[in-house]
PDB file of C-alpha atoms in Angstrom:
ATOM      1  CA  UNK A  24       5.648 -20.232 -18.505  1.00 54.00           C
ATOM      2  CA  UNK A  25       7.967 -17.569 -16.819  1.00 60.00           C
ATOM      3  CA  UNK A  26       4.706 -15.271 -15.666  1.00 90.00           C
ATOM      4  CA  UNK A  27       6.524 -11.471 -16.502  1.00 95.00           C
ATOM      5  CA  UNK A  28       9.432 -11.306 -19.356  1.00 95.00           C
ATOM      6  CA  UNK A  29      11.106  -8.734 -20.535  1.00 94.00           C
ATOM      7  CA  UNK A  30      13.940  -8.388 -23.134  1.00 83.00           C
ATOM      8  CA  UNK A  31      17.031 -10.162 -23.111  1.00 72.00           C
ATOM      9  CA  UNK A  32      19.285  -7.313 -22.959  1.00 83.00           C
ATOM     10  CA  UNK A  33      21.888  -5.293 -22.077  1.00 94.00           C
ATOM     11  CA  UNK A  34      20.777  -2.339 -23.952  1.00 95.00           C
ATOM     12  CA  UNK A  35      23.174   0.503 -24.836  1.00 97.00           C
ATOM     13  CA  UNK A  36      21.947   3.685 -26.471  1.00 97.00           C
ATOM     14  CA  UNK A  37      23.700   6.949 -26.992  1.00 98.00           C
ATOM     15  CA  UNK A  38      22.978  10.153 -24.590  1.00 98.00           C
ATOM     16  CA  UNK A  39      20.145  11.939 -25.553  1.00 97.00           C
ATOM     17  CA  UNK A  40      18.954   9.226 -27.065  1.00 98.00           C
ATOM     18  CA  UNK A  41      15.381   7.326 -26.416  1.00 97.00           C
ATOM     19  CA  UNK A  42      15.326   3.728 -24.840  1.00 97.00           C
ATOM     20  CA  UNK A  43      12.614   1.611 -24.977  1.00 96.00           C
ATOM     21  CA  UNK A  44      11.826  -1.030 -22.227  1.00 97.00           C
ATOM     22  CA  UNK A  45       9.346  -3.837 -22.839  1.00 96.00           C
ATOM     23  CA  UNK A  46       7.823  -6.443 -20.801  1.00 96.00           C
ATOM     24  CA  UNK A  47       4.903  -8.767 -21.171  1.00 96.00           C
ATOM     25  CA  UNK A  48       2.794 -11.062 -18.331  1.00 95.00           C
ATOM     26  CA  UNK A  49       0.986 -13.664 -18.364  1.00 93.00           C
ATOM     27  CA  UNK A  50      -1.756 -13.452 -15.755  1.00 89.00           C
ATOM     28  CA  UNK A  51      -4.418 -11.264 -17.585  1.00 88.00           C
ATOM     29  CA  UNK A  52      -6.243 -10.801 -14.430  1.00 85.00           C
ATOM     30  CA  UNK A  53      -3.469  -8.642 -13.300  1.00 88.00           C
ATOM     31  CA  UNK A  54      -4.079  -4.720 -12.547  1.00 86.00           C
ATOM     32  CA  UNK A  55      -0.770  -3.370 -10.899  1.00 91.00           C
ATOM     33  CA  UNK A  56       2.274  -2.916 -13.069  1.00 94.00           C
ATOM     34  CA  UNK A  57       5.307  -0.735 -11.708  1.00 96.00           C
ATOM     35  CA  UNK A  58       8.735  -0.545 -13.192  1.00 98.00           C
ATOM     36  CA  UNK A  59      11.607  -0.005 -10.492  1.00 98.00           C
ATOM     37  CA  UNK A  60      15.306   1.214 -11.709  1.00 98.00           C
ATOM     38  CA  UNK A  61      18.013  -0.338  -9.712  1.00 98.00           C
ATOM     39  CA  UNK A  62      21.856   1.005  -9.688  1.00 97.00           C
ATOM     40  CA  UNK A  63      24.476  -2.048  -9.102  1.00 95.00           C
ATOM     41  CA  UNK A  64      24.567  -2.699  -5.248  1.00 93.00           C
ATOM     42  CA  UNK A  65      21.773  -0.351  -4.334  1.00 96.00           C
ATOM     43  CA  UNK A  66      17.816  -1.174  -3.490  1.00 97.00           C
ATOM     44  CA  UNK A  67      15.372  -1.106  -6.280  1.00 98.00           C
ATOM     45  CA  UNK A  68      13.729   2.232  -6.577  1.00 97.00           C
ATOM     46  CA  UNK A  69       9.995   2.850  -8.123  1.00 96.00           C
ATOM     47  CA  UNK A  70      10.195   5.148 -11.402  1.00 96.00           C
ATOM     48  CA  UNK A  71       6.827   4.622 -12.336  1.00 96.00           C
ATOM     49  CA  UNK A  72       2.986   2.527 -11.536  1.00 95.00           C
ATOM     50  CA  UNK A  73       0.340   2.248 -14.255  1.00 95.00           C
ATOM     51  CA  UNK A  74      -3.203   1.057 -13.836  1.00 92.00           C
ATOM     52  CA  UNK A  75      -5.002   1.907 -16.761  1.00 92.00           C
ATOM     53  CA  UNK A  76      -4.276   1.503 -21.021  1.00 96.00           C
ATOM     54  CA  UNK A  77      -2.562   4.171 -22.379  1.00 96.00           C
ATOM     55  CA  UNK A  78       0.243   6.194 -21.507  1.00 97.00           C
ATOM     56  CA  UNK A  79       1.423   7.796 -18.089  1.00 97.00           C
ATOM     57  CA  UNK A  80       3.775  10.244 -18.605  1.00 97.00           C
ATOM     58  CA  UNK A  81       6.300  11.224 -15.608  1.00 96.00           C
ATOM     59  CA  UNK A  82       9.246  13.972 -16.663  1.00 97.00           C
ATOM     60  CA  UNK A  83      11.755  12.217 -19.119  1.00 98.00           C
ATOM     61  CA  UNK A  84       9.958   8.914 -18.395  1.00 98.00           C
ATOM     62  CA  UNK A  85       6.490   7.246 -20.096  1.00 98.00           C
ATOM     63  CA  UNK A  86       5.049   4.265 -19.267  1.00 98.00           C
ATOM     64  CA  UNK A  87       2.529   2.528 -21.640  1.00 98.00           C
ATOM     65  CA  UNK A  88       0.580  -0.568 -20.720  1.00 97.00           C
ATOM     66  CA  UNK A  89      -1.879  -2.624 -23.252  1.00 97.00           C
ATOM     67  CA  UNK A  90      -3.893  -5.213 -21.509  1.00 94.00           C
ATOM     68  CA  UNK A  91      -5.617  -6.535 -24.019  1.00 95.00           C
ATOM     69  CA  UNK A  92      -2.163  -7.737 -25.188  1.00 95.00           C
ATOM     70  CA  UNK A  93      -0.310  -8.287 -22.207  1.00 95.00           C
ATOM     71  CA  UNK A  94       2.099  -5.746 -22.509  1.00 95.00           C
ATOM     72  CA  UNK A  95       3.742  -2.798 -20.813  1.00 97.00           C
ATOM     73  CA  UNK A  96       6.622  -0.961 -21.783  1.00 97.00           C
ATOM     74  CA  UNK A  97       9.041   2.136 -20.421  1.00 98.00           C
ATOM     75  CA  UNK A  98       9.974   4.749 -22.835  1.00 98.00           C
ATOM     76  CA  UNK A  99      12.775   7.255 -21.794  1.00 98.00           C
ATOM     77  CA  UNK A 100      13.554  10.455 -23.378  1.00 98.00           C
ATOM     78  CA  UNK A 101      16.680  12.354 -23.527  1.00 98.00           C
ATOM     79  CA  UNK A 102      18.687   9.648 -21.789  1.00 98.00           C
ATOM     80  CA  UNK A 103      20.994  10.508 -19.437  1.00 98.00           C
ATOM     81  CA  UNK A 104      24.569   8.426 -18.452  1.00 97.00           C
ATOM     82  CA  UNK A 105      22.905   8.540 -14.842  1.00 97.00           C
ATOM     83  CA  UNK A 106      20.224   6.595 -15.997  1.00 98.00           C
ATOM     84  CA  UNK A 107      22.320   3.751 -16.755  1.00 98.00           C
ATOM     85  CA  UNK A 108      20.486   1.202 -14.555  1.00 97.00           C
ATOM     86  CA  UNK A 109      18.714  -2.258 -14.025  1.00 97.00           C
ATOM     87  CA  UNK A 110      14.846  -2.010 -15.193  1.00 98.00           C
ATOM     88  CA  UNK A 111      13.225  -4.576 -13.652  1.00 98.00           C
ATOM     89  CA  UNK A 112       9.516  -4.873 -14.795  1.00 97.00           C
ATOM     90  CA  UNK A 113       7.045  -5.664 -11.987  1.00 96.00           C
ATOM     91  CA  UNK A 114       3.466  -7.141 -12.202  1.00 93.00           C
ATOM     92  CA  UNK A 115       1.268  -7.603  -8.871  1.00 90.00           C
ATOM     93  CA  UNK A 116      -0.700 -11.053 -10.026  1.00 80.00           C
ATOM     94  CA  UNK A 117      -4.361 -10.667 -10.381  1.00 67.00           C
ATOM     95  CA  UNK A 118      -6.994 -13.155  -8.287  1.00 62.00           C
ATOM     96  CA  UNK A 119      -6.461 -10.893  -5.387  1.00 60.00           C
ATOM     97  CA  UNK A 120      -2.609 -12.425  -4.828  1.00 63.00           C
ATOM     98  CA  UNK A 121      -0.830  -9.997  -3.074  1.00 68.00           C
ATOM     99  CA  UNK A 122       2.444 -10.902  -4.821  1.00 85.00           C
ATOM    100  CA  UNK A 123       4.571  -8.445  -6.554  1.00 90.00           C
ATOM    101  CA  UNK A 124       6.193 -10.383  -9.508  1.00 92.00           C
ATOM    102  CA  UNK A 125       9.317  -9.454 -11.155  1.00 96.00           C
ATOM    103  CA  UNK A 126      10.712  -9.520 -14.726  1.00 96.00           C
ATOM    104  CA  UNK A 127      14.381 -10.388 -14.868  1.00 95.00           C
ATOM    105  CA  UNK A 128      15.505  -6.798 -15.735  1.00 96.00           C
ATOM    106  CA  UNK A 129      17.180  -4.631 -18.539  1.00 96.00           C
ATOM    107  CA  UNK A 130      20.712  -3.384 -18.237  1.00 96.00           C
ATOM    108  CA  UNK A 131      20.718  -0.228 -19.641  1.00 97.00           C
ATOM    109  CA  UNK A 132      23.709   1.397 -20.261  1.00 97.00           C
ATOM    110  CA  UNK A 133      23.671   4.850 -22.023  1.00 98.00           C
ATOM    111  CA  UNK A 134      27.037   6.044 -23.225  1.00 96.00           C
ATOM    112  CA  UNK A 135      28.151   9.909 -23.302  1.00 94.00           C
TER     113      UNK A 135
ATOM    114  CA  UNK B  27       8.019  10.192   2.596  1.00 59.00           C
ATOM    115  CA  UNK B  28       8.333   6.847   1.042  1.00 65.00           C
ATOM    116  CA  UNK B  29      11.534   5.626   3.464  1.00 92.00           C
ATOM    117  CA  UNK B  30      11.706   2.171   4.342  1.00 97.00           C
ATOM    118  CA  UNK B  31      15.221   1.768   6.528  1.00 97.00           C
ATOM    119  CA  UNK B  32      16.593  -1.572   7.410  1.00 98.00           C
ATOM    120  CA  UNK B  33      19.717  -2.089  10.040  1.00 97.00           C
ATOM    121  CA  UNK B  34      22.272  -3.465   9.644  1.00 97.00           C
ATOM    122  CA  UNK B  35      23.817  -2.392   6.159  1.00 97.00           C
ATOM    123  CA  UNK B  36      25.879  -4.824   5.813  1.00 97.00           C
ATOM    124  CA  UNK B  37      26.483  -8.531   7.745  1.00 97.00           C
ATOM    125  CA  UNK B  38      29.122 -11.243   7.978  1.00 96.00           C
ATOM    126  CA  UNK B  39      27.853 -14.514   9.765  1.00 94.00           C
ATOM    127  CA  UNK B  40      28.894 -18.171  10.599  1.00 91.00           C
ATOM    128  CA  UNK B  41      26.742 -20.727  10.075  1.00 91.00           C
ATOM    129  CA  UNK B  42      26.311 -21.680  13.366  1.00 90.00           C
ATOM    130  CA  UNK B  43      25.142 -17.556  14.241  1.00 91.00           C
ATOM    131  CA  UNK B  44      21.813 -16.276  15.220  1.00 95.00           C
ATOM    132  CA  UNK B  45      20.861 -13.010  13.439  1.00 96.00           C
ATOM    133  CA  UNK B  46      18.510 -10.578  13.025  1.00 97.00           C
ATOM    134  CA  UNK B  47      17.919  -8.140  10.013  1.00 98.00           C
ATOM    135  CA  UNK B  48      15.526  -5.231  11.074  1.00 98.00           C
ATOM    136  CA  UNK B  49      12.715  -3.462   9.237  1.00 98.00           C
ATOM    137  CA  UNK B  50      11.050  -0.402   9.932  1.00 98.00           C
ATOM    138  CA  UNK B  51       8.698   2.255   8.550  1.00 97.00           C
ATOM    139  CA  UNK B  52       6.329   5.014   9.437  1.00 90.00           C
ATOM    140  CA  UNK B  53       4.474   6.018   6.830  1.00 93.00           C
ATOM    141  CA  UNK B  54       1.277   4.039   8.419  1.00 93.00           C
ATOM    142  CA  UNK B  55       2.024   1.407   5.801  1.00 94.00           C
ATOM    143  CA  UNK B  56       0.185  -2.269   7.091  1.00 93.00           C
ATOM    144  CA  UNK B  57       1.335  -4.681   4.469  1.00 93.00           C
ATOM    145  CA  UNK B  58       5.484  -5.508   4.423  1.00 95.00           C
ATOM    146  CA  UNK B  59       7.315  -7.821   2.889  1.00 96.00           C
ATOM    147  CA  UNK B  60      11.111  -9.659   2.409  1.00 97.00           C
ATOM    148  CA  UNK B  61      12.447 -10.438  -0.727  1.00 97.00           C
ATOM    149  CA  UNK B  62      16.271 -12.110  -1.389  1.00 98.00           C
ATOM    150  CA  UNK B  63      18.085 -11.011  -4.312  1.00 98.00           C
ATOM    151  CA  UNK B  64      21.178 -12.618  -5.669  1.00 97.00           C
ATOM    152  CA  UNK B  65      23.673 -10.918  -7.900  1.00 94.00           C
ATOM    153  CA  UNK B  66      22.558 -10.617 -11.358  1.00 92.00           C
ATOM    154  CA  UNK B  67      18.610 -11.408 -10.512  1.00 95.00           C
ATOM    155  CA  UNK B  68      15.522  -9.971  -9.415  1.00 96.00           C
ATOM    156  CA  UNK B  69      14.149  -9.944  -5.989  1.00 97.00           C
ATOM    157  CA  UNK B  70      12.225 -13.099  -4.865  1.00 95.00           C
ATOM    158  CA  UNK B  71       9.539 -12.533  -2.328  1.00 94.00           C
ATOM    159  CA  UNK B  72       9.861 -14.524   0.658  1.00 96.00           C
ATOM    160  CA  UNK B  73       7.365 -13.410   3.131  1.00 95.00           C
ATOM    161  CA  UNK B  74       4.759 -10.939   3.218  1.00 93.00           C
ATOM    162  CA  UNK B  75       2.674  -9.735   6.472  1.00 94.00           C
ATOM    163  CA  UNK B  76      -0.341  -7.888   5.839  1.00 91.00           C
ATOM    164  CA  UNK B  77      -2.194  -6.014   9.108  1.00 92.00           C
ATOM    165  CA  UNK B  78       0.902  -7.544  11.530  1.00 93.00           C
ATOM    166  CA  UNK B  79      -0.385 -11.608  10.223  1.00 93.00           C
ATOM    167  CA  UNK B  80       2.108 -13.711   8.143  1.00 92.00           C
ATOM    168  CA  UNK B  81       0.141 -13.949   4.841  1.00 88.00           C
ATOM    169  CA  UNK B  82       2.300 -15.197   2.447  1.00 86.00           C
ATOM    170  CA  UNK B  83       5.438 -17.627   3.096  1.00 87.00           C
ATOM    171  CA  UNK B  84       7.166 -18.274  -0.311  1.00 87.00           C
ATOM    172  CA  UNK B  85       8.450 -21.974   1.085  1.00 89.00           C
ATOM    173  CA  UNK B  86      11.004 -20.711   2.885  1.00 94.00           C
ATOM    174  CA  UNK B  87      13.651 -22.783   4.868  1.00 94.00           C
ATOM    175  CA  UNK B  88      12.756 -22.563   8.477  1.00 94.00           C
ATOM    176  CA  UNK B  89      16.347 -21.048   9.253  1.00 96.00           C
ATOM    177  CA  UNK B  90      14.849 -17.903   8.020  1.00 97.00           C
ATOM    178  CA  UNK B  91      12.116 -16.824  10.617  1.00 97.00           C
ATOM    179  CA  UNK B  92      10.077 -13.355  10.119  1.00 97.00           C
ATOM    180  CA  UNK B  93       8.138 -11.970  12.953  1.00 97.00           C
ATOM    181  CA  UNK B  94       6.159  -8.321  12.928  1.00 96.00           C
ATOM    182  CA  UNK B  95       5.974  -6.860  16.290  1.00 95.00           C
ATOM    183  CA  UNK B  96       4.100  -4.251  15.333  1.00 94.00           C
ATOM    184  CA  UNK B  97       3.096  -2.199  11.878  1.00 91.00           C
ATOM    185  CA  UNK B  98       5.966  -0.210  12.042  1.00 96.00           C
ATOM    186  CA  UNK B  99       8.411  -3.244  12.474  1.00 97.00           C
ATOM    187  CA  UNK B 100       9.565  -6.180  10.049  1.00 98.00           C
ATOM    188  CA  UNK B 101      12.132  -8.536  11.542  1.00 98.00           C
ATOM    189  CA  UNK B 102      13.723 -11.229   9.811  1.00 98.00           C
ATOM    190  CA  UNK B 103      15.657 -14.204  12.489  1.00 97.00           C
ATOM    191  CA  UNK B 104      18.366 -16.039  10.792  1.00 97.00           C
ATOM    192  CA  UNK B 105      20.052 -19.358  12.145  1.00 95.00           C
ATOM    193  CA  UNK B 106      22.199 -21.800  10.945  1.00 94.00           C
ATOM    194  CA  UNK B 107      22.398 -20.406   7.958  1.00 94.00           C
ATOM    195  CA  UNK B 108      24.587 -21.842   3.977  1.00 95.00           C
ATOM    196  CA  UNK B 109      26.919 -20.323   2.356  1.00 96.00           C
ATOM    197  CA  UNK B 110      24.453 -20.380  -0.544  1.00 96.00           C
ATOM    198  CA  UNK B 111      22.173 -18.003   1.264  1.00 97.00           C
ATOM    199  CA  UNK B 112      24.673 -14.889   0.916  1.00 97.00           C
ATOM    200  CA  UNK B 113      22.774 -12.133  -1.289  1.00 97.00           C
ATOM    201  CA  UNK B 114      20.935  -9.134  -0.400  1.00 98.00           C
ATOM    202  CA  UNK B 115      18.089  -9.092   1.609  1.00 98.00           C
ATOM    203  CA  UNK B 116      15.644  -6.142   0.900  1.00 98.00           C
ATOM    204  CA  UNK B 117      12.307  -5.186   2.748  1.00 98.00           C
ATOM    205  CA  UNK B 118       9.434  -3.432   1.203  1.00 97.00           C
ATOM    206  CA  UNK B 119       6.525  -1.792   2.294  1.00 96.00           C
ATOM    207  CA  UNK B 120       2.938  -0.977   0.746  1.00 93.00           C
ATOM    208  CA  UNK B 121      -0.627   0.937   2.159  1.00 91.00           C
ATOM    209  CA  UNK B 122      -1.498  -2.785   2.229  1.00 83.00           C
ATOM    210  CA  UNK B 123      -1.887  -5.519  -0.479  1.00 76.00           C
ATOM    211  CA  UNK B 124      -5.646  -5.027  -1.478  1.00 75.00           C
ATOM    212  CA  UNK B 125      -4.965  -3.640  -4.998  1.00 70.00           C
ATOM    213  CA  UNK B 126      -5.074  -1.124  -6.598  1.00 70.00           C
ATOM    214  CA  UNK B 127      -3.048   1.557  -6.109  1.00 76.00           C
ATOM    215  CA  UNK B 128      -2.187   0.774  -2.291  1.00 80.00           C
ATOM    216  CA  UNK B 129      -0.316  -1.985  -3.610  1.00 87.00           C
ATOM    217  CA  UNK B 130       2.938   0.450  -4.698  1.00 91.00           C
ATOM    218  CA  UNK B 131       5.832  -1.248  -3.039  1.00 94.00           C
ATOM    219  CA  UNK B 132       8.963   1.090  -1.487  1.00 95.00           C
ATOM    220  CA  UNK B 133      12.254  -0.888  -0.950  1.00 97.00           C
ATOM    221  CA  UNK B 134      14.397  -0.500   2.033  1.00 97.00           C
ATOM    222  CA  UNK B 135      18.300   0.105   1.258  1.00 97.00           C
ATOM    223  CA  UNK B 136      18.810  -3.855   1.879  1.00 98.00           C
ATOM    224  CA  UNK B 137      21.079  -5.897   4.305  1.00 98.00           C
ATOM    225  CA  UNK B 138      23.797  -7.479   2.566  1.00 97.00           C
ATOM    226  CA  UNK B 139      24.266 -10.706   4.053  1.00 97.00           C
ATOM    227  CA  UNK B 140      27.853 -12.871   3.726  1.00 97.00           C
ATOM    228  CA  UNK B 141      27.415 -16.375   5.511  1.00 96.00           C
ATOM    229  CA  UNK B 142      31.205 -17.990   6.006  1.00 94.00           C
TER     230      UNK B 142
END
């Protein structure tokens, strides 16, 4: 079993519109969850980190992790064409691994 | 300052060349790593050295060799390298890997690597 999914995608939603990321894992020892945006060609860039259940809200961007289900997800408000963008979900695996583990990623593409 | 920087932006190798992809960042960070990503997929870690000591190697070919001279520096030696190998290579660094949140990661820009 793949240890981090996340949708199949791509995902397309209109400007000013909200987009909704999800991603689940599989190692419920796991206490680290980040999700990184990466433009085509460039480096993957940290948008947000979330320890604890609940929300964590950051601008235009919330992240929302349930670890009694295994799940964390990336809302974004008022999207913007510029945040047309890989999503790529990322779990650090619990039992004191030290190894960042990666979803496959969301295309999103949002459309003036 | 969350900068990673890694030299050289972009490289174009034989098979038969010897290599080096560079690392470096000063933001006291002692846990770095090197992932490979190929077009279309997410990174895949390959290494990780935690206070300067190789900690983690993902079964890597031994054509790839990483060495840390020092917490600052992450270098990555490449010989006889495959075609297959081409994608781009991206460092990352953290506060160190004992969890929490001094695990964040912060990419480097990436080496894009074409083996002929």
């Amino acid at each position: 079993q793949k240890e981090v999914e996340q949708n199949s995608g791509p995902l397309s939603v209109p400007e000013g519109a909200i987009a909704s990321l999800n991603c689940t894992y599989s190692d419920r020892g796991s206490q680290s969850f980040f999700w990184y945006r990466q433009y085509s060609g460039k480096s993957p860039e940290l948008i947000m980190s979330i320890y604890s259940n609940g929300d964590k809200e950051d601008g235009r961007f919330t992240a929302q992790l349930n670890k009694a289900s295994q799940y964390v997800s990336l809302l974004i408000r008022d999207s913007q064409p510029s945040d047309s963008a890989t999503y790529l979900c990322a779990v650090i695996t619990g039992g004191g691994s030290e190894k960042l583990v990666f979803g496959k990623g969301m295309k999103l593409t949002v459309n003036p | 300052d969350t900068e990673v920087t890694q030299t050289p932006k972009h490289l174009v190798m034989g098979m038969t060349n010897k290599k080096s992809l560079k690392c470096e960042q000063h933001m006291g960070h002692r846990a770095m790593y090197w992932y490979k990503q190929k077009a279309k997929k997410p990174p895949e870690l390959m290494f990780v050295y935690s206070y300067e000591k190789l900690s983690i190697n993902e079964s890597v070919p031994s054509r790839f060799s990483p060495e840390c001279p020092n917490s600052s520096l992450l270098n990555l030696h490449l010989h006889a390298l495959q075609p297959e190998d081409s994608a781009l290579y991206l460092c990352a660094s953290s506060q160190d890997s004992s969890g929490g949140r001094r695990d964040t990661q912060y990419f480097g820009p990436g080496t894009r690597l074409t083996v002929l």
